[in-house]
Coordinates of C-alpha atoms and ligand atoms in Angstrom, one line a residue:
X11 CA -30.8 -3.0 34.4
X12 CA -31.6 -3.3 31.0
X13 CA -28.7 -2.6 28.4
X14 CA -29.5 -2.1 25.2
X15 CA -27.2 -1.8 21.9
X16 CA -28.3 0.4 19.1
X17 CA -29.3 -1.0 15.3
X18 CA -26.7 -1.7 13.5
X19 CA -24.4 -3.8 16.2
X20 CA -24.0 -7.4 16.3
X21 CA -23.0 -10.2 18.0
X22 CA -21.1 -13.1 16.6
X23 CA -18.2 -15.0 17.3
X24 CA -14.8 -16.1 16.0
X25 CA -12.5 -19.4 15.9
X26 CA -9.0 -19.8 14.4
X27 CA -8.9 -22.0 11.4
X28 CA -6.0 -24.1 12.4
X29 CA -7.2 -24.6 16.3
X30 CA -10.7 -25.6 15.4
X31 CA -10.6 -27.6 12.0
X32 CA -8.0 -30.1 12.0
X33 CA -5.7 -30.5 9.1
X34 CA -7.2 -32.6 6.4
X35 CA -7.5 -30.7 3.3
X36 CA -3.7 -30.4 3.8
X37 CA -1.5 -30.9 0.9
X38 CA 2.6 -33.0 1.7
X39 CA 5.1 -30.7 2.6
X40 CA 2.1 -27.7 3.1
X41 CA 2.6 -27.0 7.2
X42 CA 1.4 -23.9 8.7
X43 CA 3.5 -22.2 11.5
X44 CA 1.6 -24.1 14.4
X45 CA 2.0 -26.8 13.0
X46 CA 5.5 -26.9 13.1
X47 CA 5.5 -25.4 16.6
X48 CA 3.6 -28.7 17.8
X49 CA 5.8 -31.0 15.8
X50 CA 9.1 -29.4 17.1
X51 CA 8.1 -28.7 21.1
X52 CA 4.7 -31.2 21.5
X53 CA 5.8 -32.5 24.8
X54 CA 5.3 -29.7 25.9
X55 CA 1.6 -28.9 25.1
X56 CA -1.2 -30.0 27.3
X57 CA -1.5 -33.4 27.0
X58 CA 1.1 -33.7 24.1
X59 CA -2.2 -32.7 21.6
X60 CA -1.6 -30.7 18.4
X61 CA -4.0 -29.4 16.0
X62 CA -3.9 -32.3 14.0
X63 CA -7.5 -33.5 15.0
X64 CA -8.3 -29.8 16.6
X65 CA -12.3 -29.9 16.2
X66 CA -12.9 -32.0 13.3
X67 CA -14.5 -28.5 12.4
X68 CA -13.0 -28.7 8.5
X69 CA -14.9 -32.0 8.0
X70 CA -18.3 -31.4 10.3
X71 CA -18.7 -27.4 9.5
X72 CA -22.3 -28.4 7.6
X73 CA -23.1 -29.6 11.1
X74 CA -21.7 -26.9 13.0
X75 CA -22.7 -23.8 11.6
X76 CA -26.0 -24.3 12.0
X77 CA -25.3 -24.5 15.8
X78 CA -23.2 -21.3 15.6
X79 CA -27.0 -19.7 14.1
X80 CA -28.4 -22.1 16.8
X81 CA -26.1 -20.3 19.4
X82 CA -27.0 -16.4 17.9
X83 CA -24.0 -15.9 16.0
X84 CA -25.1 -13.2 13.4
X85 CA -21.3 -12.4 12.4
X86 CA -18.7 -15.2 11.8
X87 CA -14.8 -14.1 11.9
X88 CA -12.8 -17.4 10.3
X89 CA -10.2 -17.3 8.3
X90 CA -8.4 -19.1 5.2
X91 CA -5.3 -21.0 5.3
X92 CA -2.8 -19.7 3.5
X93 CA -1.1 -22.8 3.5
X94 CA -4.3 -24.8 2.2
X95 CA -5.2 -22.6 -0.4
X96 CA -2.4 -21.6 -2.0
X97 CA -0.6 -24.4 -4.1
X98 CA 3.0 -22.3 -4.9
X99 CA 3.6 -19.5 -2.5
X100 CA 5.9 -18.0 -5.0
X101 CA 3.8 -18.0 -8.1
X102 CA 0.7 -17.9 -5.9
X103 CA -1.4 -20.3 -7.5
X104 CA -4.9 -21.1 -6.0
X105 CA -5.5 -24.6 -4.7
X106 CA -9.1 -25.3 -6.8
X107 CA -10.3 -27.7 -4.5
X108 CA -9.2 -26.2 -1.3
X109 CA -10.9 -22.7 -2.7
X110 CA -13.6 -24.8 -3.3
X111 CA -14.4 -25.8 0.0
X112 CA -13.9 -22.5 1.5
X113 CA -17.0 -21.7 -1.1
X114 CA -19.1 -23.9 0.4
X115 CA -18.2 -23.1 4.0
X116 CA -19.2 -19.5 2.6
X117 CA -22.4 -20.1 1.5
X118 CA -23.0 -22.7 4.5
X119 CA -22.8 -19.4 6.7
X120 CA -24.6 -17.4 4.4
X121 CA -27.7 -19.9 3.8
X122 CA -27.6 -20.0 8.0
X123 CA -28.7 -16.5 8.2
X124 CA -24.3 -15.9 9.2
X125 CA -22.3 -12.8 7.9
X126 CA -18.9 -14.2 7.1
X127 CA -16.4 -11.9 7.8
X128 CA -12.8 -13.2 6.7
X129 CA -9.7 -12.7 8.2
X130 CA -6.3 -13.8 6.4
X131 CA -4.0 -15.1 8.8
X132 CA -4.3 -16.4 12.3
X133 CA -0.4 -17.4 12.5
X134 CA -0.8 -20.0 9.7
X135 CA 2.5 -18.8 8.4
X136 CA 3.2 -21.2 6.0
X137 CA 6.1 -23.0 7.4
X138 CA 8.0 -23.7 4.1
X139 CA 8.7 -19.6 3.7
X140 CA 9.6 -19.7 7.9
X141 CA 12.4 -22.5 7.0
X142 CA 13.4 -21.0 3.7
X143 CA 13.4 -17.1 4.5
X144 CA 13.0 -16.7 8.0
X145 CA 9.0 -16.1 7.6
X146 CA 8.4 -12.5 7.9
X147 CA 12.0 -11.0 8.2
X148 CA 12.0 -11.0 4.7
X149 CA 10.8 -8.6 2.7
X150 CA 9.8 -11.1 -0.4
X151 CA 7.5 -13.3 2.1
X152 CA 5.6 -9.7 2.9
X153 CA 5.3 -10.1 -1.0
X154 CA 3.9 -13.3 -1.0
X155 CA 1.4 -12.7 1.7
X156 CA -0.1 -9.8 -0.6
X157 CA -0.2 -11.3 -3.7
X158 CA -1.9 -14.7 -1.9
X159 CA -4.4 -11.5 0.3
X160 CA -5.1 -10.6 -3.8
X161 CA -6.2 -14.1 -4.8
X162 CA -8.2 -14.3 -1.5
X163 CA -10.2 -10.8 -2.6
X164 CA -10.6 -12.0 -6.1
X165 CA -12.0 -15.3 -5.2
X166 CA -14.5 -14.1 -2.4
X167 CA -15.0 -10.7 -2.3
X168 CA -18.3 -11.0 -4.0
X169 CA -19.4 -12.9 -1.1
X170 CA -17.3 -11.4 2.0
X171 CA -17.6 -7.6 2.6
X172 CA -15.4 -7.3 5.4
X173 CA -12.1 -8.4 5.6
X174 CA -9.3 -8.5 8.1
X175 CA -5.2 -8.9 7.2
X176 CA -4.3 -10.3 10.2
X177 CA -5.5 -11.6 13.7
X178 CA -2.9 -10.6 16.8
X179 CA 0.0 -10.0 14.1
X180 CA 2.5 -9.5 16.7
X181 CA 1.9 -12.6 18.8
X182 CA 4.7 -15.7 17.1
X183 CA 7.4 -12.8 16.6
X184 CA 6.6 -11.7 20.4
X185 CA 6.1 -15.0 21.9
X186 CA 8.3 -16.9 19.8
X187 CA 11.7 -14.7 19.1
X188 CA 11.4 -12.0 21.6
X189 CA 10.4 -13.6 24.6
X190 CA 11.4 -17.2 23.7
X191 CA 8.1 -18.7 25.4
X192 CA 6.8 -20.9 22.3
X193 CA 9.2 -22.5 19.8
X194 CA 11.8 -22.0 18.3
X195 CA 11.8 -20.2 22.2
X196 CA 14.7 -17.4 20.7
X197 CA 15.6 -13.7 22.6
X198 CA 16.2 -12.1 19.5
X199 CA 15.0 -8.4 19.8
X200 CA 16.2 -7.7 16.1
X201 CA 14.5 -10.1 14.8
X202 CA 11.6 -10.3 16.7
X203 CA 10.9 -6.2 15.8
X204 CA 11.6 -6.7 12.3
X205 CA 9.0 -9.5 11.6
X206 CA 6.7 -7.1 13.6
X207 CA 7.4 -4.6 11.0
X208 CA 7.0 -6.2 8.0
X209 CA 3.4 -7.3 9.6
X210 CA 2.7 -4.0 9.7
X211 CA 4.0 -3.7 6.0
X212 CA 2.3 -6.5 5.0
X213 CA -0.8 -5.1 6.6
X214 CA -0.6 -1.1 4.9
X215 CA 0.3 -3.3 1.4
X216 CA -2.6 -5.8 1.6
X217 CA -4.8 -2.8 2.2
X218 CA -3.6 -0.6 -1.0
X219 CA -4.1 -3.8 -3.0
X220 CA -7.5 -4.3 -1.7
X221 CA -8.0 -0.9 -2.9
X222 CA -6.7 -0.9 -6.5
X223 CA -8.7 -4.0 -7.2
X224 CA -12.0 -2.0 -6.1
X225 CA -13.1 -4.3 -3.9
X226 CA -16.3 -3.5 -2.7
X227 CA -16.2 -3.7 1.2
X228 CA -14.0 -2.8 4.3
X229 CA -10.6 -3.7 5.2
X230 CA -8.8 -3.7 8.1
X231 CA -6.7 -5.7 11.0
X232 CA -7.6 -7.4 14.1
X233 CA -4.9 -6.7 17.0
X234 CA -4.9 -7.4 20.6
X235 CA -3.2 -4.5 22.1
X236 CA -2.8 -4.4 25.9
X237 CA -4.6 -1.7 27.5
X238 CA -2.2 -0.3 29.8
X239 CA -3.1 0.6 33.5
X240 CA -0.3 2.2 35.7
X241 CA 0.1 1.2 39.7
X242 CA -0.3 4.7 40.3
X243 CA -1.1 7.2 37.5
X244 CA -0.2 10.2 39.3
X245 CA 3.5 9.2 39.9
X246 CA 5.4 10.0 37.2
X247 CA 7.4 7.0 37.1
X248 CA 4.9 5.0 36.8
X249 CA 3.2 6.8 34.4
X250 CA 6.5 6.7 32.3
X251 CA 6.4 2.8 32.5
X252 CA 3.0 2.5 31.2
X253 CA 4.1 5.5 28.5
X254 CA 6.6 2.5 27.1
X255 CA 4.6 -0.3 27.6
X256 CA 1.9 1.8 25.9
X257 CA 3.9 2.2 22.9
X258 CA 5.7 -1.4 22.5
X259 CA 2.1 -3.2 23.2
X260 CA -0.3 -0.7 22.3
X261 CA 0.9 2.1 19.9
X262 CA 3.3 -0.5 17.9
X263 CA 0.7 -1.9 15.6
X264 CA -2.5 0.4 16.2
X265 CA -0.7 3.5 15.7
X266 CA 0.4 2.3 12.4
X267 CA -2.8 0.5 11.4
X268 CA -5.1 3.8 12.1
X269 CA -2.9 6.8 12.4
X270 CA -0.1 5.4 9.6
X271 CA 2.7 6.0 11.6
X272 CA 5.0 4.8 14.4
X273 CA 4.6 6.1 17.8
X274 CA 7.9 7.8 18.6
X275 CA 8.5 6.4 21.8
X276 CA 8.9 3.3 20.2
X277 CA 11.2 4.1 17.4
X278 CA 13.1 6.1 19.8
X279 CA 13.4 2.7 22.1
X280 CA 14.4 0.4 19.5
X281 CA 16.9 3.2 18.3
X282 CA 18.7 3.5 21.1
X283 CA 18.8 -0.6 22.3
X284 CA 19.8 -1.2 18.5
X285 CA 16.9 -3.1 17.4
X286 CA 15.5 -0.3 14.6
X287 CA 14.4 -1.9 11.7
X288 CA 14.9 0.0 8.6
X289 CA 12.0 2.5 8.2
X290 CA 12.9 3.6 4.3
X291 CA 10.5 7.0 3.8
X292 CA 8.7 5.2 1.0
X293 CA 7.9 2.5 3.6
X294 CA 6.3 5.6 5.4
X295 CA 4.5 7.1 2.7
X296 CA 3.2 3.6 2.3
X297 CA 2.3 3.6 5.9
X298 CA 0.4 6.7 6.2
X299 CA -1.5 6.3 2.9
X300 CA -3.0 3.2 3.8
X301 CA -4.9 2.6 6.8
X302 CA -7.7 0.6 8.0
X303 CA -11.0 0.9 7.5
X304 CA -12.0 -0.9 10.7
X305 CA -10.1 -1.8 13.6
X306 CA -11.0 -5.3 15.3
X307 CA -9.1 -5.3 18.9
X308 CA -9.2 -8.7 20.9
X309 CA -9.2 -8.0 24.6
X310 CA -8.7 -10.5 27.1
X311 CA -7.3 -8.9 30.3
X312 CA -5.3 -5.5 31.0
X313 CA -1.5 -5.0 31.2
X314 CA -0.8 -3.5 35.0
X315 CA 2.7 -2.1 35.1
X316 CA 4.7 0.1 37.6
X317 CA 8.0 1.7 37.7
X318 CA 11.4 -0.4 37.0
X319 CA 12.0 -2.0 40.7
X320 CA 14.1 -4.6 39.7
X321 CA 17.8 -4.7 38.0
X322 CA 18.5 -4.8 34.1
X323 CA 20.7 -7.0 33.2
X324 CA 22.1 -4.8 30.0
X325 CA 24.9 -7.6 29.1
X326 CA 21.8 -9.9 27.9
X327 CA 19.6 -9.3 24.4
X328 CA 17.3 -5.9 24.5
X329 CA 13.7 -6.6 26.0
X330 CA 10.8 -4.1 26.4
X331 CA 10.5 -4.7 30.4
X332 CA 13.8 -3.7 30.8
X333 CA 11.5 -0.1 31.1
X334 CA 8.6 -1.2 33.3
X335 CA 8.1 -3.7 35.4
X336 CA 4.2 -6.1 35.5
X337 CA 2.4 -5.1 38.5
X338 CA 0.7 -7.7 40.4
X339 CA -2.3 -5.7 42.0
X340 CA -3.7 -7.7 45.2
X341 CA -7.3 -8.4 45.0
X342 CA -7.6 -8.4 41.1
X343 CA -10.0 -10.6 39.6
X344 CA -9.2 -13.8 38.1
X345 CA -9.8 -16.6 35.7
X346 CA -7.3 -19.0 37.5
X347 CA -7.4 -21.6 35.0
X348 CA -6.1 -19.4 31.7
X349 CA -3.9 -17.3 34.7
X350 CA -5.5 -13.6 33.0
X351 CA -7.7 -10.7 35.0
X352 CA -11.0 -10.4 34.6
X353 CA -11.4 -6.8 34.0
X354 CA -14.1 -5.8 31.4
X355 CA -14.3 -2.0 32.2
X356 CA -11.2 -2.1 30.1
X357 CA -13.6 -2.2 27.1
X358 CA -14.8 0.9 28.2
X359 CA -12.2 2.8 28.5
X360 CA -10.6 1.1 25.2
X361 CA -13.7 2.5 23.7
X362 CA -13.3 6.0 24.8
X363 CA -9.6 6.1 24.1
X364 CA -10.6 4.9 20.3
X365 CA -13.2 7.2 20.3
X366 CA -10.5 10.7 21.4
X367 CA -7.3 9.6 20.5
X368 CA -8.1 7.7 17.1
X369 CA -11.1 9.5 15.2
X370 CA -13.1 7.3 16.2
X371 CA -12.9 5.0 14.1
X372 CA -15.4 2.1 13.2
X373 CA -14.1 -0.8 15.5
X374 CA -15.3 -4.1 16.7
X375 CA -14.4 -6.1 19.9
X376 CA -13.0 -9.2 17.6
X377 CA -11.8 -11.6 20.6
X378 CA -13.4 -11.8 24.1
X379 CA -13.9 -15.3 26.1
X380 CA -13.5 -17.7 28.9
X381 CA -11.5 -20.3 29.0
X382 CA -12.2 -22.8 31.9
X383 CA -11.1 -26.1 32.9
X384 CA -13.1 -29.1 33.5
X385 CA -15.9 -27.9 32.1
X386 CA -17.6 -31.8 32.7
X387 CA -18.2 -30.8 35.9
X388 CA -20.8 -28.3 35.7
X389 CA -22.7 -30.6 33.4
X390 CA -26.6 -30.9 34.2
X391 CA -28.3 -34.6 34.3
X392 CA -29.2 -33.9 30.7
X393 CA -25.3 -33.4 30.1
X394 CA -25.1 -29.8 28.9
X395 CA -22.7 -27.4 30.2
X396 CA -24.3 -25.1 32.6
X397 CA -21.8 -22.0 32.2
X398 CA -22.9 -19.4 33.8
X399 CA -19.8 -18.1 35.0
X400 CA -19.6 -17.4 30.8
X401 CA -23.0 -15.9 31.0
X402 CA -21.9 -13.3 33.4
X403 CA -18.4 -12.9 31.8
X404 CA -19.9 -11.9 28.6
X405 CA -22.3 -10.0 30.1
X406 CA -20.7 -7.6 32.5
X407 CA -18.0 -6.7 29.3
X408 CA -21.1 -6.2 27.2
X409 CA -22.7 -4.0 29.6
X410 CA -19.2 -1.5 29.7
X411 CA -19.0 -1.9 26.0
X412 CA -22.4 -0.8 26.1
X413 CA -21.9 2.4 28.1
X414 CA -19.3 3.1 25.4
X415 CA -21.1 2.9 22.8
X416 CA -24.1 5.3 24.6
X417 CA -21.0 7.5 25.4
X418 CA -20.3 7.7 21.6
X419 CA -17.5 5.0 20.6
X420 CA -18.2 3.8 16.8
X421 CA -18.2 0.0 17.5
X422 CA -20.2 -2.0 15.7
X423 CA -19.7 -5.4 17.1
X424 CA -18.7 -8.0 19.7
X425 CA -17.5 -11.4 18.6
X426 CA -17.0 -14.4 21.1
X427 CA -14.1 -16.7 21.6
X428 CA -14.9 -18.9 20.5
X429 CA -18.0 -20.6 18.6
X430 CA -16.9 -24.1 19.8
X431 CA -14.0 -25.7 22.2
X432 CA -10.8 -25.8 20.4
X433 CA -7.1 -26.2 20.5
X434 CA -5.5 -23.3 22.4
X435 CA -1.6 -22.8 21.4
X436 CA 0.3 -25.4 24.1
X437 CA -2.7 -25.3 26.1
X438 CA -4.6 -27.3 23.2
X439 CA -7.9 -28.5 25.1
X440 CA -7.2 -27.7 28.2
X441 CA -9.2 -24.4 28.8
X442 CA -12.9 -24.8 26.8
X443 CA -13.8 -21.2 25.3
X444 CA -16.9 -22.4 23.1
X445 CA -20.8 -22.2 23.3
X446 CA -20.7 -25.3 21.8
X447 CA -19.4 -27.8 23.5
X448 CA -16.7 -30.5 21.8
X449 CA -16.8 -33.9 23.7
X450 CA -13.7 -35.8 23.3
X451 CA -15.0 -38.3 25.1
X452 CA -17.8 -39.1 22.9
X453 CA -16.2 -39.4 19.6
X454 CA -16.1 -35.4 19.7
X455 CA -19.7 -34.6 20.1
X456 CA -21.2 -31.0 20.3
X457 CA -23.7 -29.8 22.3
X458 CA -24.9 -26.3 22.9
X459 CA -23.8 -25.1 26.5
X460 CA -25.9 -22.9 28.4
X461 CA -24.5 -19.7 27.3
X462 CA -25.9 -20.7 23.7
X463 CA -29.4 -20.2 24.8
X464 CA -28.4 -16.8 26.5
X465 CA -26.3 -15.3 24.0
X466 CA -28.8 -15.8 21.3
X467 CA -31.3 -14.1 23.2
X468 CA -28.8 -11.4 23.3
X469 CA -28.4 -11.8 19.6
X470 CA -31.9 -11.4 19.0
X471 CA -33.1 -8.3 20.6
X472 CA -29.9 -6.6 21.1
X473 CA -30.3 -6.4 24.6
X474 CA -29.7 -8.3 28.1
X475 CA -30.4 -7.6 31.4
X476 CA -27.6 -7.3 34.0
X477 CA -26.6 -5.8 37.2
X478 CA -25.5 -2.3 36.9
X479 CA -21.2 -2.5 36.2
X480 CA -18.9 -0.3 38.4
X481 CA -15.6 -0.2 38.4
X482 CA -15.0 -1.8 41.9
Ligands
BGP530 C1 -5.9 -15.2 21.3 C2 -6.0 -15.9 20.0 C3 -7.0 -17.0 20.0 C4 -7.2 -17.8 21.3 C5 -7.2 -16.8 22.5 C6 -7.3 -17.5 23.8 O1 -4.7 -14.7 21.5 O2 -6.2 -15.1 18.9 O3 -6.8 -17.8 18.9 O4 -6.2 -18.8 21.3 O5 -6.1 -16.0 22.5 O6 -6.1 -17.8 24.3 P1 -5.6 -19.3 24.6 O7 -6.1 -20.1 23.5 O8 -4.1 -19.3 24.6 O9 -6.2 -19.7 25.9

């Protein structure tokens, strides 16, 4: 069946500064947040690698982008390190020759036919402000973010139209302080909820300053927000667990971000497990006056949940799952070697739910990809990577994004994870999510996988051909 998308949508990609570049233009004493997570728990990352190296991408982007054009990329989501180009966070002076080179990596995408599209943080905290402040639990490093967001706009917003605040804002408080999987590994509930909200302060005040310099353009913030899918929607307590879930992994930051408030669910959570932050009502003026312009949603897999089944243990520090419990649904489809479901009618319904529950605002899938191991294997006697398991992964979410859009959802994009291989977060190169690949082998060599060739033929006529989708 053909699908078709209509003008106006386009296909790119994205890649995270700090897992695809490598940290040369770096200045002593200037770490970013992953950096420091390497340094203080590398053992445990695949392989002990880091992003020291990552994909040489800061040095060889004259040779890369045009491989991203080569591979159909129309759109191109990067982002600036706020560690690189800012010299003094407090005073927020601008590093010339780091904003130098992001010039040139700007008009290298622009003279490539490439519509940069920048985003302002991918977790490159700068760890200086995470050791001196506690990173975003204070309120002055929110102020730092937006006066450094304000020197970004100024320096390229005569180039860059579209701009994002943050990429997955709730991931190192989440991961890192709630759930104590990456360093500094911490259950701290408090914490963790109050970084979360000064994100989402961060995010409302970026905007309004975007706004009073007149930048010409669009603002807004890239989240990746589980889409919730109870065991059994009809059984009410399953339907309450995915209500929570909903609200801690959905509603938290999208609610805020498009309607400009809170869902109540989860203030009325946090209230009650003592983990509010304080909401002042200027914080919520702030809040509702200021939302995005565009909403980019990374979506990787769903969040199944079912009713609570197993015991709370209330003596221990507050966590979201003490109101639903995962549900492991036999016979669901799955990449085995990132451990996520492959279930791209989610993008569907993700569409729809955008579409009636959030006026349909102008939105953009900002993160979908594979990552698979051993990639060498499927290598053809010419050596290039013949992924078609990637072909048909992309495809079959294009195709329910597809039926979204027909059905009326205002997205105007779908961006691949990633451009080329890079260095995942502890999984560092295990799992390859590029259509170009990066040989380590071979003195980091790239070649265009299979998926290049198909995805710019997508690029170029807006259209593919696939099998019709069902939900089966
Ligand atoms: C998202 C990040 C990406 C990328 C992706 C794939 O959460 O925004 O930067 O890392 O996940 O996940 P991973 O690299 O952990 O396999």
């Amino acid at each position: 069946m053909l699908y078709r998308f209509p003008q106006g949508f386009k296909i790119g990609a994205t890649g995270a500064g700090w897992q695809m570049e490598g940290e040369f233009g770096k200045k002593e004493g200037h770490e970013h947040f992953p950096h420091l997570m390497h340094e203080m728990d590398g053992a445990n990352w695949f392989q002990g690698v880091g992003p020291e190296v990552a994909s040489d991408h800061y040095r060889r982007f004259r040779e890369d982008i045009p491989l991203f054009r080569q591979a159909g990329i129309l759109q191109y989501r990067f982002n600036l390190d706020w560690t690189r180009f800012i010299d003094d966070f407090e005073k927020a002076t601008v590093n010339e020759e780091e904003a130098r080179h992001y010039d040139e990596y700007i008009d290298c995408l622009i003279e490539n036919g490439i519509e940069p599209v920048l985003c302002l943080e991918h977790w490159e905290l700068p760890a200086e402000l995470f050791k001196k402040y506690d990173g975003y639990a204070s309120r002055h490093v929110v102020d730092l973010y937006v006066e450094y967001a304000k020197q970004a706009f100024r320096r390229y917003g005569n180039k860059v139209k579209t701009w994002f605040c943050f990429n997955e804002p709730i991931v190192i408080p989440q991961l890192c302080l709630l759930d104590g999987s990456w360093w500094p590994k911490l259950h701290e509930p408090k914490r963790a909820f109050l970084w979360m909200h000064h994100k989402v302060m961060a995010t409302a005040l970026a905007i309004r300053a975007f706004r009073e310099l007149h930048m010409d353009g669009r603002i807004g913030t890239i989240l990746n927000p589980s889409y919730v899918v109870p065991r059994d929607p009809d059984d009410p307590g399953d339907a309450r667990a995915a209500q929570v879930a909903d609200a801690f992994y959905w509603g938290s930051f999208v609610d805020p971000a498009v309607k400009g408030e809170y869902p109540a669910v989860y203030l009325d959570i946090l209230e009650k497990e003592g983990c509010l932050f304080d909401l002042t009502e200027e914080d919520r003026a702030i809040l509702k006056e200021n939302t995005v312009d565009v909403l980019g949603i990374n979506y990787y897999q769903p969040m199944r949940v079912k009713v609570k089944e197993t015991p709370v243990d209330r003596s221990g520090p507050f966590h979201p799952s003490w109101y639903f419990d995962n549900y492991d649904m036999p016979g669901k489809r799955m990449n085995p070697f990132r451990g996520w479901e492959i279930y791209p009618r989610s993008l569907y319904d993700i569409g729809m739910r955008i579409k009636n529950e959030y006026g349909n605002i102008d939105w953009i899938v900002s993160e979908s990809g594979m990552g698979v191991q051993n990639e060498q294997k499927y290598k053809d006697e010419n050596g290039r990577i013949q992924d078609d398991y990637r072909i048909e992964f992309i495809a079959e979410h294009l195709a329910w994004l597809s039926k979204a859009v027909e059905d009326g959802s205002n997205c105007h994009g779908y961006w691949l994870f990633a451009s080329i291989d890079n260095c995942s977060p502890y999984n560092a190169f295990k799992n390859r999510y590029g259509l170009v690949e990066v040989d380590r082998e071979q003195g980091l060599k790239r070649r265009l996988k299979k998926s290049a060739d198909w995805y710019r033929s997508v690029a170029e006529t807006n259209s593919f051909t696939f099998k019709e989708v069902d939900d089966k």
